[in-house]
mmCIF file of C-alpha atoms in Angstrom:
data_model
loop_
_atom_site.group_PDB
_atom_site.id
_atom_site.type_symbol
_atom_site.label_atom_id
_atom_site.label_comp_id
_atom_site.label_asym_id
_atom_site.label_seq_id
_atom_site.Cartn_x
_atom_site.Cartn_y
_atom_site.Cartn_z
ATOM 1 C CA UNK C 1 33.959 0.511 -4.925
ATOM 2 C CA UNK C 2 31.726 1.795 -7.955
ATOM 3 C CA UNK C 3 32.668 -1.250 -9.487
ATOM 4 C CA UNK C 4 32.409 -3.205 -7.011
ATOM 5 C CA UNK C 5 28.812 -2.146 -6.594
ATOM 6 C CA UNK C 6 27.653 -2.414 -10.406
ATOM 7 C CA UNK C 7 29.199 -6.171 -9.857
ATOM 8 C CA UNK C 8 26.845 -7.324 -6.934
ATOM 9 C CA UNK C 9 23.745 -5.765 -8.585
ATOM 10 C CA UNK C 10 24.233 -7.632 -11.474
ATOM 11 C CA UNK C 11 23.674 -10.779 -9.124
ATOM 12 C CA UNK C 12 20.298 -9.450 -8.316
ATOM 13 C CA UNK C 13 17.206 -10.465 -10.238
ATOM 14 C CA UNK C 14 14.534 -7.801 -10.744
ATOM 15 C CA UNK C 15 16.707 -4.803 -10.862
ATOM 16 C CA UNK C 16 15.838 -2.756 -13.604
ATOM 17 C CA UNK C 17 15.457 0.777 -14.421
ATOM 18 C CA UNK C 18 12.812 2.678 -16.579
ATOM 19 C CA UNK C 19 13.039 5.107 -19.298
ATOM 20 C CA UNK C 20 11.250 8.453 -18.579
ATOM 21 C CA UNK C 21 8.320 8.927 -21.032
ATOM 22 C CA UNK C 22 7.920 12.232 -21.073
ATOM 23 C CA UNK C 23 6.890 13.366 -17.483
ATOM 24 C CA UNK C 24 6.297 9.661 -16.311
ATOM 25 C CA UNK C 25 8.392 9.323 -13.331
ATOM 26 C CA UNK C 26 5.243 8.740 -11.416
ATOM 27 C CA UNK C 27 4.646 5.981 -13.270
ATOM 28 C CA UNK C 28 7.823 4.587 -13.073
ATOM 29 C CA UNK C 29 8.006 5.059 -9.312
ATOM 30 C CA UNK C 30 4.485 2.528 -8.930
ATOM 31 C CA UNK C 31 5.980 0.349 -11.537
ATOM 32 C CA UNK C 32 8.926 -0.560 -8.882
ATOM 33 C CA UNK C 33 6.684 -1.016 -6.237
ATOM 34 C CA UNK C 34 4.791 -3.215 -8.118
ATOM 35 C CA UNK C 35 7.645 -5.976 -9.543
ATOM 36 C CA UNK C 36 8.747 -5.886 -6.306
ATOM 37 C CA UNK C 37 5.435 -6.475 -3.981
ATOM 38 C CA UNK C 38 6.406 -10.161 -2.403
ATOM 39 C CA UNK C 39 3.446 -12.169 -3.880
ATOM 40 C CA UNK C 40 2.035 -9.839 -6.426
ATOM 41 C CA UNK C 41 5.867 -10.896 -8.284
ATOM 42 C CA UNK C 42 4.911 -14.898 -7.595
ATOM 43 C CA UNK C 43 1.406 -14.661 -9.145
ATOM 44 C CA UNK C 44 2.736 -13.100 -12.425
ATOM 45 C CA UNK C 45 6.354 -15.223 -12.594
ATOM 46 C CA UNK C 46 3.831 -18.481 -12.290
ATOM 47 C CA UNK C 47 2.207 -17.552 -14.884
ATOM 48 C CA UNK C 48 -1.238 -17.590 -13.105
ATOM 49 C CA UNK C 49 -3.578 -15.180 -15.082
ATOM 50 C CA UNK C 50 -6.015 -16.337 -17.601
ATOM 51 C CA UNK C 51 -6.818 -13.704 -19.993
ATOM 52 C CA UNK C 52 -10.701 -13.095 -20.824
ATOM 53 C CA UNK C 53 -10.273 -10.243 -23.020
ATOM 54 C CA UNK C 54 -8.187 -9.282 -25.710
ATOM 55 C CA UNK C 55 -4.857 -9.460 -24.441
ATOM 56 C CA UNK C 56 -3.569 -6.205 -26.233
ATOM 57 C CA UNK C 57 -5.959 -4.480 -24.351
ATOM 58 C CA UNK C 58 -5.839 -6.176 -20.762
ATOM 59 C CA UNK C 59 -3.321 -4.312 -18.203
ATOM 60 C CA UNK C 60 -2.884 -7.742 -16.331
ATOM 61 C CA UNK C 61 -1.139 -9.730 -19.670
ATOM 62 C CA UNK C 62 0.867 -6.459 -20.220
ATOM 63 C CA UNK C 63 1.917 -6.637 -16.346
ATOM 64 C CA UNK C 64 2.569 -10.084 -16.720
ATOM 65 C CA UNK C 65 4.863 -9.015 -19.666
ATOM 66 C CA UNK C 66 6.507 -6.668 -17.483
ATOM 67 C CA UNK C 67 7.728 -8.615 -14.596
ATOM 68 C CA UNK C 68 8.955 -11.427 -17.245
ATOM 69 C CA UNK C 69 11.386 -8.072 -18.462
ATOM 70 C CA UNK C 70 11.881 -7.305 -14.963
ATOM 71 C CA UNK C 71 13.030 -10.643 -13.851
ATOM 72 C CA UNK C 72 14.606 -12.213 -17.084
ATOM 73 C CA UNK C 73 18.292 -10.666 -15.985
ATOM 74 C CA UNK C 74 18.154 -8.476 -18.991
ATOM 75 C CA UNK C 75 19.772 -4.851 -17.538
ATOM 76 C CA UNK C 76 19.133 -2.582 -19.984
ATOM 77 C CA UNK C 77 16.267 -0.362 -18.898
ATOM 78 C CA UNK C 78 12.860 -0.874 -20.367
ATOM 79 C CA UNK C 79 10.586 1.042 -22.352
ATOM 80 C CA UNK C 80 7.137 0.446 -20.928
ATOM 81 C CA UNK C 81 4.830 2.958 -23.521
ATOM 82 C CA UNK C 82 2.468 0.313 -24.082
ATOM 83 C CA UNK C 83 1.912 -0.115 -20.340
ATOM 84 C CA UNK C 84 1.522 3.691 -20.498
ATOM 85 C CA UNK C 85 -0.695 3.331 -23.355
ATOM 86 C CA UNK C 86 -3.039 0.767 -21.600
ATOM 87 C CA UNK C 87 -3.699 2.986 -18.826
ATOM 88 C CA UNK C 88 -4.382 5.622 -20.989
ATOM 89 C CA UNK C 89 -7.088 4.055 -22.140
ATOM 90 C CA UNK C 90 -8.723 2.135 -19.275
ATOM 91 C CA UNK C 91 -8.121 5.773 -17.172
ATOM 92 C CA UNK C 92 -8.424 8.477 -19.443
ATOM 93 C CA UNK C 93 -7.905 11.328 -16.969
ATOM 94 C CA UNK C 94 -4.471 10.029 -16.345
ATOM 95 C CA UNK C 95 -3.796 10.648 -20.016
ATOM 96 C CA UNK C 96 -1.200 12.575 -21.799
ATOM 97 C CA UNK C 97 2.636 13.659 -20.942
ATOM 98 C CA UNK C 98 1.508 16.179 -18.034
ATOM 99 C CA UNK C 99 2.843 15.111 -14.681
ATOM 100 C CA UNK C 100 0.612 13.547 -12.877
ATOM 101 C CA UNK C 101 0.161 12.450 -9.042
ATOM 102 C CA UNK C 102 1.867 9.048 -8.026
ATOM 103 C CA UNK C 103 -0.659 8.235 -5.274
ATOM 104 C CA UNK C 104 -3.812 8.406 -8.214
ATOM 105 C CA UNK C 105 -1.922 6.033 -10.658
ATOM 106 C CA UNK C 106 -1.441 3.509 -8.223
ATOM 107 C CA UNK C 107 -5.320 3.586 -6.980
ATOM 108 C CA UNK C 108 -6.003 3.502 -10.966
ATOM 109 C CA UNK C 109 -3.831 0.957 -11.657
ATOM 110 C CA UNK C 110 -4.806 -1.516 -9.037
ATOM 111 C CA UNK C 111 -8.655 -0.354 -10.371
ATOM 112 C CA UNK C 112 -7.785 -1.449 -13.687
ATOM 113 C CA UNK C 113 -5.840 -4.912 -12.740
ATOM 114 C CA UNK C 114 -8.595 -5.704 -10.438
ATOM 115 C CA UNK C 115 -11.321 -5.209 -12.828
ATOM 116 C CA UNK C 116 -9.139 -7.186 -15.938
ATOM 117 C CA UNK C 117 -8.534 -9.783 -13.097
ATOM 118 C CA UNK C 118 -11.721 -11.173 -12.205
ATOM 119 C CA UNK C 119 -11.346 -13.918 -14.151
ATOM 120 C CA UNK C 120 -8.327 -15.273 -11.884
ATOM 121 C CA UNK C 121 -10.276 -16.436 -9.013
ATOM 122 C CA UNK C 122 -8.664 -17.720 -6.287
ATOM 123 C CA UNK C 123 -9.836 -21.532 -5.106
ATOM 124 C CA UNK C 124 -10.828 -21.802 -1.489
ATOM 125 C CA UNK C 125 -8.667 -24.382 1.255
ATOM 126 C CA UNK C 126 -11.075 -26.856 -0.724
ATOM 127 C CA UNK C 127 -10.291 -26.067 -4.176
ATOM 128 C CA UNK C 128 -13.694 -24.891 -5.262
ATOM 129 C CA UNK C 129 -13.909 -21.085 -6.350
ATOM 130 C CA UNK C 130 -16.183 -18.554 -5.015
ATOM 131 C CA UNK C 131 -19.039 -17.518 -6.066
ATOM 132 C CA UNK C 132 -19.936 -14.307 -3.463
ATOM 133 C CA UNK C 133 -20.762 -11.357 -5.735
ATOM 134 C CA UNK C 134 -19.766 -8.985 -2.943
ATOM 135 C CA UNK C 135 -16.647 -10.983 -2.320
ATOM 136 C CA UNK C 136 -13.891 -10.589 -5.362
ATOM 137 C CA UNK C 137 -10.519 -12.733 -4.425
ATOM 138 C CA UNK C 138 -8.476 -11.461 -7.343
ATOM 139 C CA UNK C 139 -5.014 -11.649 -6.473
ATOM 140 C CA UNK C 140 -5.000 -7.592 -6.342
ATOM 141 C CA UNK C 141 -7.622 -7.694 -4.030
ATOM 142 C CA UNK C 142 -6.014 -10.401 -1.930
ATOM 143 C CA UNK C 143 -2.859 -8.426 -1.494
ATOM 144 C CA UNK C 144 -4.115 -4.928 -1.064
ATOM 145 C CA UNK C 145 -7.635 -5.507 0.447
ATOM 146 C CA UNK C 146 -8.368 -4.022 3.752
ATOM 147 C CA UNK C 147 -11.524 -3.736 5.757
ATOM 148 C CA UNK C 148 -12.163 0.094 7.346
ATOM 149 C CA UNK C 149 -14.514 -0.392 10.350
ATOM 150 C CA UNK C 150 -16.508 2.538 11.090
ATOM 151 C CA UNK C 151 -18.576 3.347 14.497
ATOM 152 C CA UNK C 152 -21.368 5.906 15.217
ATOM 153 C CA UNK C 153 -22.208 6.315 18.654
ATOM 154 C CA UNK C 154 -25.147 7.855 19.709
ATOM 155 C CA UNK C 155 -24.915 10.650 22.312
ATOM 156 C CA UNK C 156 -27.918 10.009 23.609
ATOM 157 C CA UNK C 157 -29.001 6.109 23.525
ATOM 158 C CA UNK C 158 -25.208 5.163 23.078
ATOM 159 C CA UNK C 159 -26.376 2.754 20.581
ATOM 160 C CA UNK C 160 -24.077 2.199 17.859
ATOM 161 C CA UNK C 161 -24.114 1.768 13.828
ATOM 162 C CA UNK C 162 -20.900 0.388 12.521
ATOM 163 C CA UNK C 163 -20.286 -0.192 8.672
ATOM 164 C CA UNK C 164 -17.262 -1.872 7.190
ATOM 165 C CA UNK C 165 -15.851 -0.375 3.566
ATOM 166 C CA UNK C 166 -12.721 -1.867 1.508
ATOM 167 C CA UNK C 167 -9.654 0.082 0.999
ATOM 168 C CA UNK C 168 -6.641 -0.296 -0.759
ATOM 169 C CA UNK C 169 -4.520 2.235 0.886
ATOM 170 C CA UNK C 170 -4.637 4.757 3.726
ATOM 171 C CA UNK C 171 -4.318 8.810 3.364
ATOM 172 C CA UNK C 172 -2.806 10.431 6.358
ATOM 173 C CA UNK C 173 -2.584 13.654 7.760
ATOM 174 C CA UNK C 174 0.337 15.029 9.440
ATOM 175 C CA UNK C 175 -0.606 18.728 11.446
ATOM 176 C CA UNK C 176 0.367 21.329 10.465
ATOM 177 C CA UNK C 177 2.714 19.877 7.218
ATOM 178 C CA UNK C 178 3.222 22.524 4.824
ATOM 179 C CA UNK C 179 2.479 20.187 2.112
ATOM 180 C CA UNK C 180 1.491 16.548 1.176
ATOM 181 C CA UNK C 181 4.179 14.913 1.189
ATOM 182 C CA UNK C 182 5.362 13.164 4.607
ATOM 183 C CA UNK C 183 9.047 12.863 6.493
ATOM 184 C CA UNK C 184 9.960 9.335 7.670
ATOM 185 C CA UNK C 185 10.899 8.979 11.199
ATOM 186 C CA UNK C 186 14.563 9.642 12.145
ATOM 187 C CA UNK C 187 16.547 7.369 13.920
ATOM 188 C CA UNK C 188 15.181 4.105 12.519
ATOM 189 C CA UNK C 189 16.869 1.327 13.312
ATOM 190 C CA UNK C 190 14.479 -1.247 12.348
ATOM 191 C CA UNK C 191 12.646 -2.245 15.513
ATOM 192 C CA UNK C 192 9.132 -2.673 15.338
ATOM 193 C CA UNK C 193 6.880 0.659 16.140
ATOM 194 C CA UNK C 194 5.478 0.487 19.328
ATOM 195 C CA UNK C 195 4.001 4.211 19.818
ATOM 196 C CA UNK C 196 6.754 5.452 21.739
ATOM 197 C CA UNK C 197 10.213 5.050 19.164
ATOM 198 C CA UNK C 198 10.204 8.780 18.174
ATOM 199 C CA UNK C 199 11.981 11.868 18.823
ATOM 200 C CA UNK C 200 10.558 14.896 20.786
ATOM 201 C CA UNK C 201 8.828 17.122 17.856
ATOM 202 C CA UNK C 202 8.345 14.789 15.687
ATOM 203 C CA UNK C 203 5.611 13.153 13.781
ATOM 204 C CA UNK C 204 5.683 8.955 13.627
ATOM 205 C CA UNK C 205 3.742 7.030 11.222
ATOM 206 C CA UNK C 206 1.889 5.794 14.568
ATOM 207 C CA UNK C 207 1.254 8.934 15.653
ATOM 208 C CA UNK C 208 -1.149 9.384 12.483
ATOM 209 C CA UNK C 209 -2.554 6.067 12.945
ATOM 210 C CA UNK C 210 -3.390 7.031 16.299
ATOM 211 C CA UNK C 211 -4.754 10.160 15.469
ATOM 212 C CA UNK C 212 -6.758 8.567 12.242
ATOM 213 C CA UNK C 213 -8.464 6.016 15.065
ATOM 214 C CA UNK C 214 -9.569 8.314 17.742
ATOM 215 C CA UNK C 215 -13.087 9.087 18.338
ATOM 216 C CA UNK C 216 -14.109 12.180 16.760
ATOM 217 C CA UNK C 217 -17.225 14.282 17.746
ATOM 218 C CA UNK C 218 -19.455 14.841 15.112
ATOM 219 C CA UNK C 219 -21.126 17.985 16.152
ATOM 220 C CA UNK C 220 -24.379 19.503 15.935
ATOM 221 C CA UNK C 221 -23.835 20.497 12.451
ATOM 222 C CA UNK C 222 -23.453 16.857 11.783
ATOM 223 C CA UNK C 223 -26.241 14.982 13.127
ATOM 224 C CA UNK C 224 -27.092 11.380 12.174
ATOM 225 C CA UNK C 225 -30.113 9.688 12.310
ATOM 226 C CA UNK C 226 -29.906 7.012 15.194
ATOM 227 C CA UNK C 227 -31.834 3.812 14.530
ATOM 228 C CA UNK C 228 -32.219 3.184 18.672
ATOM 229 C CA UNK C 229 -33.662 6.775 19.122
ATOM 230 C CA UNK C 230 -35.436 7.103 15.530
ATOM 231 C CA UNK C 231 -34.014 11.178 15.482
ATOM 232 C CA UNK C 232 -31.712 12.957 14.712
ATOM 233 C CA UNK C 233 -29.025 13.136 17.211
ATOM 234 C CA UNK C 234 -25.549 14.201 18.456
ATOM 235 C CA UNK C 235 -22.152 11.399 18.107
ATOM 236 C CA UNK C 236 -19.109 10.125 17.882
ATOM 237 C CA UNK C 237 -17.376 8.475 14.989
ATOM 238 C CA UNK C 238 -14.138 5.939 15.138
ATOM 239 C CA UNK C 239 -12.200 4.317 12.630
ATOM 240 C CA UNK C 240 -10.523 0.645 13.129
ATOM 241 C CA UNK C 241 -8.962 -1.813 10.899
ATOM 242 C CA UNK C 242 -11.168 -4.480 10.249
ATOM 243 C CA UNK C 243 -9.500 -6.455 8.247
ATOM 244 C CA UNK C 244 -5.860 -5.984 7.402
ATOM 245 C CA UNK C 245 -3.992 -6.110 3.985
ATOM 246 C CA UNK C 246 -0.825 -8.202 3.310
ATOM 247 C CA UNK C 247 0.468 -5.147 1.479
ATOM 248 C CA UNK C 248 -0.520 -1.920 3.189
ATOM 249 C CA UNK C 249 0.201 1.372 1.479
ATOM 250 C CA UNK C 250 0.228 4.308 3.635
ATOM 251 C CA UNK C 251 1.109 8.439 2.967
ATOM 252 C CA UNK C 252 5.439 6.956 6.412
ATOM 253 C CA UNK C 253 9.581 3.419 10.078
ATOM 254 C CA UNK C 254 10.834 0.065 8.813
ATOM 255 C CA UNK C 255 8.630 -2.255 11.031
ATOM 256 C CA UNK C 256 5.443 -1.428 12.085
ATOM 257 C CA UNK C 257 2.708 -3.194 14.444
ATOM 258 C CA UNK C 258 -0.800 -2.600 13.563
ATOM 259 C CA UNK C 259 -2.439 -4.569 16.371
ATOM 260 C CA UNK C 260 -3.503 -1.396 18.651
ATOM 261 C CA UNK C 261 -5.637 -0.155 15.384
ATOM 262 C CA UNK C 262 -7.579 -3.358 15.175
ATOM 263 C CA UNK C 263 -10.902 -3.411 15.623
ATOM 264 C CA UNK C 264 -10.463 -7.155 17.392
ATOM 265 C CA UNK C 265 -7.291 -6.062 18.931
ATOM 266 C CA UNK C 266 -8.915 -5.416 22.577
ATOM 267 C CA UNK C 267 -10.345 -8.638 22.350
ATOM 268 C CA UNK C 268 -12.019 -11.883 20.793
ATOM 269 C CA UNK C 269 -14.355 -14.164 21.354
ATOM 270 C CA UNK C 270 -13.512 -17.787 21.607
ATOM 271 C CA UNK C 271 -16.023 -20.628 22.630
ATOM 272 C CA UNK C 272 -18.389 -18.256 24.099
ATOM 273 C CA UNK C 273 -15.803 -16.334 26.289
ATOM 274 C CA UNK C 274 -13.945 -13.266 26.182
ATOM 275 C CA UNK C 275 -10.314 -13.438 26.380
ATOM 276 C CA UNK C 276 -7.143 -11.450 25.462
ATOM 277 C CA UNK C 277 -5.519 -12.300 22.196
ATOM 278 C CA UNK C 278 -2.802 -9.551 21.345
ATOM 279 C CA UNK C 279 0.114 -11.676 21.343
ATOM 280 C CA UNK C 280 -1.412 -13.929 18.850
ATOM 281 C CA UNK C 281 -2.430 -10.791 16.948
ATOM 282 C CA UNK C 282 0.614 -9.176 17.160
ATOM 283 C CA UNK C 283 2.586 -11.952 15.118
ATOM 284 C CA UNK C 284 0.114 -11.395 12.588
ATOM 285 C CA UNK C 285 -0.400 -7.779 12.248
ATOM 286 C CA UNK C 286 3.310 -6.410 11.841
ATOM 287 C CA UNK C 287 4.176 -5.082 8.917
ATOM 288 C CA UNK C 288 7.751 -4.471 7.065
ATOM 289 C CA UNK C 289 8.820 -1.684 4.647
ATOM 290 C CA UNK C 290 9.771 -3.130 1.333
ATOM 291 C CA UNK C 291 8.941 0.605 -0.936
ATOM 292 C CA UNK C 292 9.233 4.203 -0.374
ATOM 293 C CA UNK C 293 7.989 7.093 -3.322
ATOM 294 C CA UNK C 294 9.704 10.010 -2.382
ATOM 295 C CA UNK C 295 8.625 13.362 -4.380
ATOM 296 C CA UNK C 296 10.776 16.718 -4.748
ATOM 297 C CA UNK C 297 9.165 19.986 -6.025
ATOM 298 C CA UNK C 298 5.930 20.699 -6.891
ATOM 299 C CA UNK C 299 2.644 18.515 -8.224
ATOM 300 C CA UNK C 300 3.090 20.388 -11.617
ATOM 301 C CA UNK C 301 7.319 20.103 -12.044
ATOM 302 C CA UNK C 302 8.499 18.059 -9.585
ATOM 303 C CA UNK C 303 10.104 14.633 -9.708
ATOM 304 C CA UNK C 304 9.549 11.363 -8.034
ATOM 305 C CA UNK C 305 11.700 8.459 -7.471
ATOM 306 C CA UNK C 306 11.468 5.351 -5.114
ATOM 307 C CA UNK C 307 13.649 3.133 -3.355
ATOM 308 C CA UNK C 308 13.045 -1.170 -3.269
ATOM 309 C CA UNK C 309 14.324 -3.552 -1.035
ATOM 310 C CA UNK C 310 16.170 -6.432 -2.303
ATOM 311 C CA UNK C 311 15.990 -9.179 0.124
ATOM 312 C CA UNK C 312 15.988 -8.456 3.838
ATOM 313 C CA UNK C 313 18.095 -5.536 3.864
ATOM 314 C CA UNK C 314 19.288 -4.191 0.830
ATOM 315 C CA UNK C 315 18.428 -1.066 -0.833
ATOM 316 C CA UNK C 316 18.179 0.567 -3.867
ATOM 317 C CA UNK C 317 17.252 3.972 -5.281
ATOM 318 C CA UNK C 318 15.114 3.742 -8.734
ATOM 319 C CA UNK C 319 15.444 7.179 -10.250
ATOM 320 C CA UNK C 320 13.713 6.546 -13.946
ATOM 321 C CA UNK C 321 16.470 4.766 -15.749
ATOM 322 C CA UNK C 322 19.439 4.988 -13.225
ATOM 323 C CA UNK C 323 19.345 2.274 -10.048
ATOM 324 C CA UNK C 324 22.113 2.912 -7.600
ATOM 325 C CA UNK C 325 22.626 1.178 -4.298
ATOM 326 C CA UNK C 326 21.311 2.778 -1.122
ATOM 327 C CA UNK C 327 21.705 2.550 2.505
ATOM 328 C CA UNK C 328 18.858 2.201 5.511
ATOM 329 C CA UNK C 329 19.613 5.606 6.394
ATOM 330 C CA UNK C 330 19.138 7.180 2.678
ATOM 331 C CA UNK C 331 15.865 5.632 2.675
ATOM 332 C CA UNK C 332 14.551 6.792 6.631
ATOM 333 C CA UNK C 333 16.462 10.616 5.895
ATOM 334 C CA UNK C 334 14.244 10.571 2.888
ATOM 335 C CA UNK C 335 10.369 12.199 2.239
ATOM 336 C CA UNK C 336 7.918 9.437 2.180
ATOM 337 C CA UNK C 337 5.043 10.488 -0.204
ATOM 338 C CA UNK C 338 3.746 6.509 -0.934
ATOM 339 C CA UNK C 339 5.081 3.896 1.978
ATOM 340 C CA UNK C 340 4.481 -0.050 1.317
ATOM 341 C CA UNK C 341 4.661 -2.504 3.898
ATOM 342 C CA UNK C 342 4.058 -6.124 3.462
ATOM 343 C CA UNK C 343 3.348 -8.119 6.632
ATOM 344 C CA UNK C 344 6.431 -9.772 8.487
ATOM 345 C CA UNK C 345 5.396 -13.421 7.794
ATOM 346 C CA UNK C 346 6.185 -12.430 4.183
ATOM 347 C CA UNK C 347 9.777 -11.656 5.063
ATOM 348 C CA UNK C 348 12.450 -12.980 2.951
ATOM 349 C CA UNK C 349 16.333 -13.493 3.321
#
């Protein structure tokens, strides 16, 4: 069966594992969800970046290296120091052989590439390039890009202030967890979420979504400013999606629908009416699980590792240097620190 096993991975392109550094399993872990993020892998395999800096110190041309390794069949597992090395230097508090925290290397590391990426714009559906200096269409930014929509209400005038921020992942809180690091519902089959697939006592990845888009009351120890009443007042706050990512990293099921946390998802406005719209949203805005960190122990000794999906539903654990093959139910029985969806028109066979 071993054998048997060893024999069909060896059919699969982009399996590779990763030698341990010195305390770099964190890396290692991001470095797998990275080669094997749907269209981040077809930007770098085509070869797409144009370099405007010296390429031995531009984290983009050493990623581009690094999927070529990752995809060229070799099976050996690679050394990646000088992609160590390079974010050493473009994120200094990252550096040196201590362990560090997965979630911060990713948000450094997509900092980074989307900084040494600017020069890759992205043509419009007319093939001119954009020139918005508060609009950047690097490819990191067109994977990972979300829009966070936030509303003030007033208490008293009931006007409202909304401002919209980028984000490139979501931190959520589970209550009353012990620690950081997040269970993945049991008893996942792989139907989409709906807000009601979960066991008595337990804690969904909708659940915190839910809980991360209610209105919260702000308090008289929090008072804002209200433009309609020109003083300081009482009011409520609420967070909606905006715009959604194609890749959405969160801190937890294999399918998920984001339309009921979408700021349009009640309704939109079309030739001067209102009507509803959630079924067309709802083929948009569902997401599947392609990545799962996983941490044991503590911040200072513990270890990560990560599973990948290979196609539509194959598995695979990435522990450093060693890749075995995993089931569905190794990956939902697991502790989801880092969880990456891609949406479900990105699905492959």
């Amino acid at each position: 069966v071993h054998q048997q096993q060893r024999a069909d991975m060896k059919k699969i392109r982009g399996l590779r594992g990763l030698i341990n550094l010195g305390n770099t399993c964190f890396m290692n872990c991001i470095v797998q969800a990275l080669t094997h993020t749907p269209l981040l892998r077809d930007f770098f395999l085509s070869d797409r970046h144009k370099c405007e800096m010296q390429s031995n110190s531009c984290l983009v041309c050493e990623m581009s290296q690094l999927f070529q390794e990752f995809y060229s069949g070799h099976r050996s597992p690679h050394i990646p120091f000088r992609l160590l090395h390079l974010v050493w230097t473009h994120a200094r508090h990252l550096a040196g052989y201590e362990q560090q925290d997965a979630h911060e290397f990713l948000i450094a590391a997509l900092d980074v590439l989307h900084r040494h990426c600017k020069g890759d714009t992205i043509k419009d559906d007319n093939g001119k390039k954009t020139n918005n200096p508060n609009h950047c269409n690097c490819i990191i930014d067109q994977i990972f890009t979300g829009g966070l929509q936030s509303d003030v209400t007033c208490q008293v005038c009931h006007g409202v202030s909304t401002t919209i921020d980028p984000f490139w992942d979501i931190s959520l809180d589970l209550p009353g967890s012990p620690t950081p690091f997040w269970p993945l519902s049991p008893g996942g089959d792989g139907s989409t979420v709906n807000g009601e697939n979960h066991l008595s006592g337990s804690t969904t990845l909708t659940d915190c979504l839910r809980r991360f888009t209610r209105p919260e009351h702000l308090g008289s120890n929090a008072k804002i400013k209200c433009g309609g009443c020109h003083s300081y007042q009482e009011s409520t706050k609420q967070l909606t999606m905006k715009k959604l990512p194609i890749v959405a990293c969160f801190h937890l099921k294999v399918k998920l629908d984001m339309t009921p946390f979408m700021a349009s998802s009640k309704e939109s406005r079309v030739n001067g009416q209102y009507q509803q719209s959630v079924d067309v949203l709802n083929n948009d805005n569902k997401y599947s699980l392609f990545a799962v960190v996983n941490h044991q122990g503590t911040l200072e000794s513990g270890h990560y590792t990560s599973f990948i999906r290979q196609h539509k539903d194959q598995w695979f654990k990435c522990d450093d240097a060693i890749i075995t093959k995993a089931s569905i139910k190794d990956v939902l029985d697991s502790e989801g620190y880092l969880l990456f969806y891609h949406k479900q028109f990105l699905e492959y066979e």
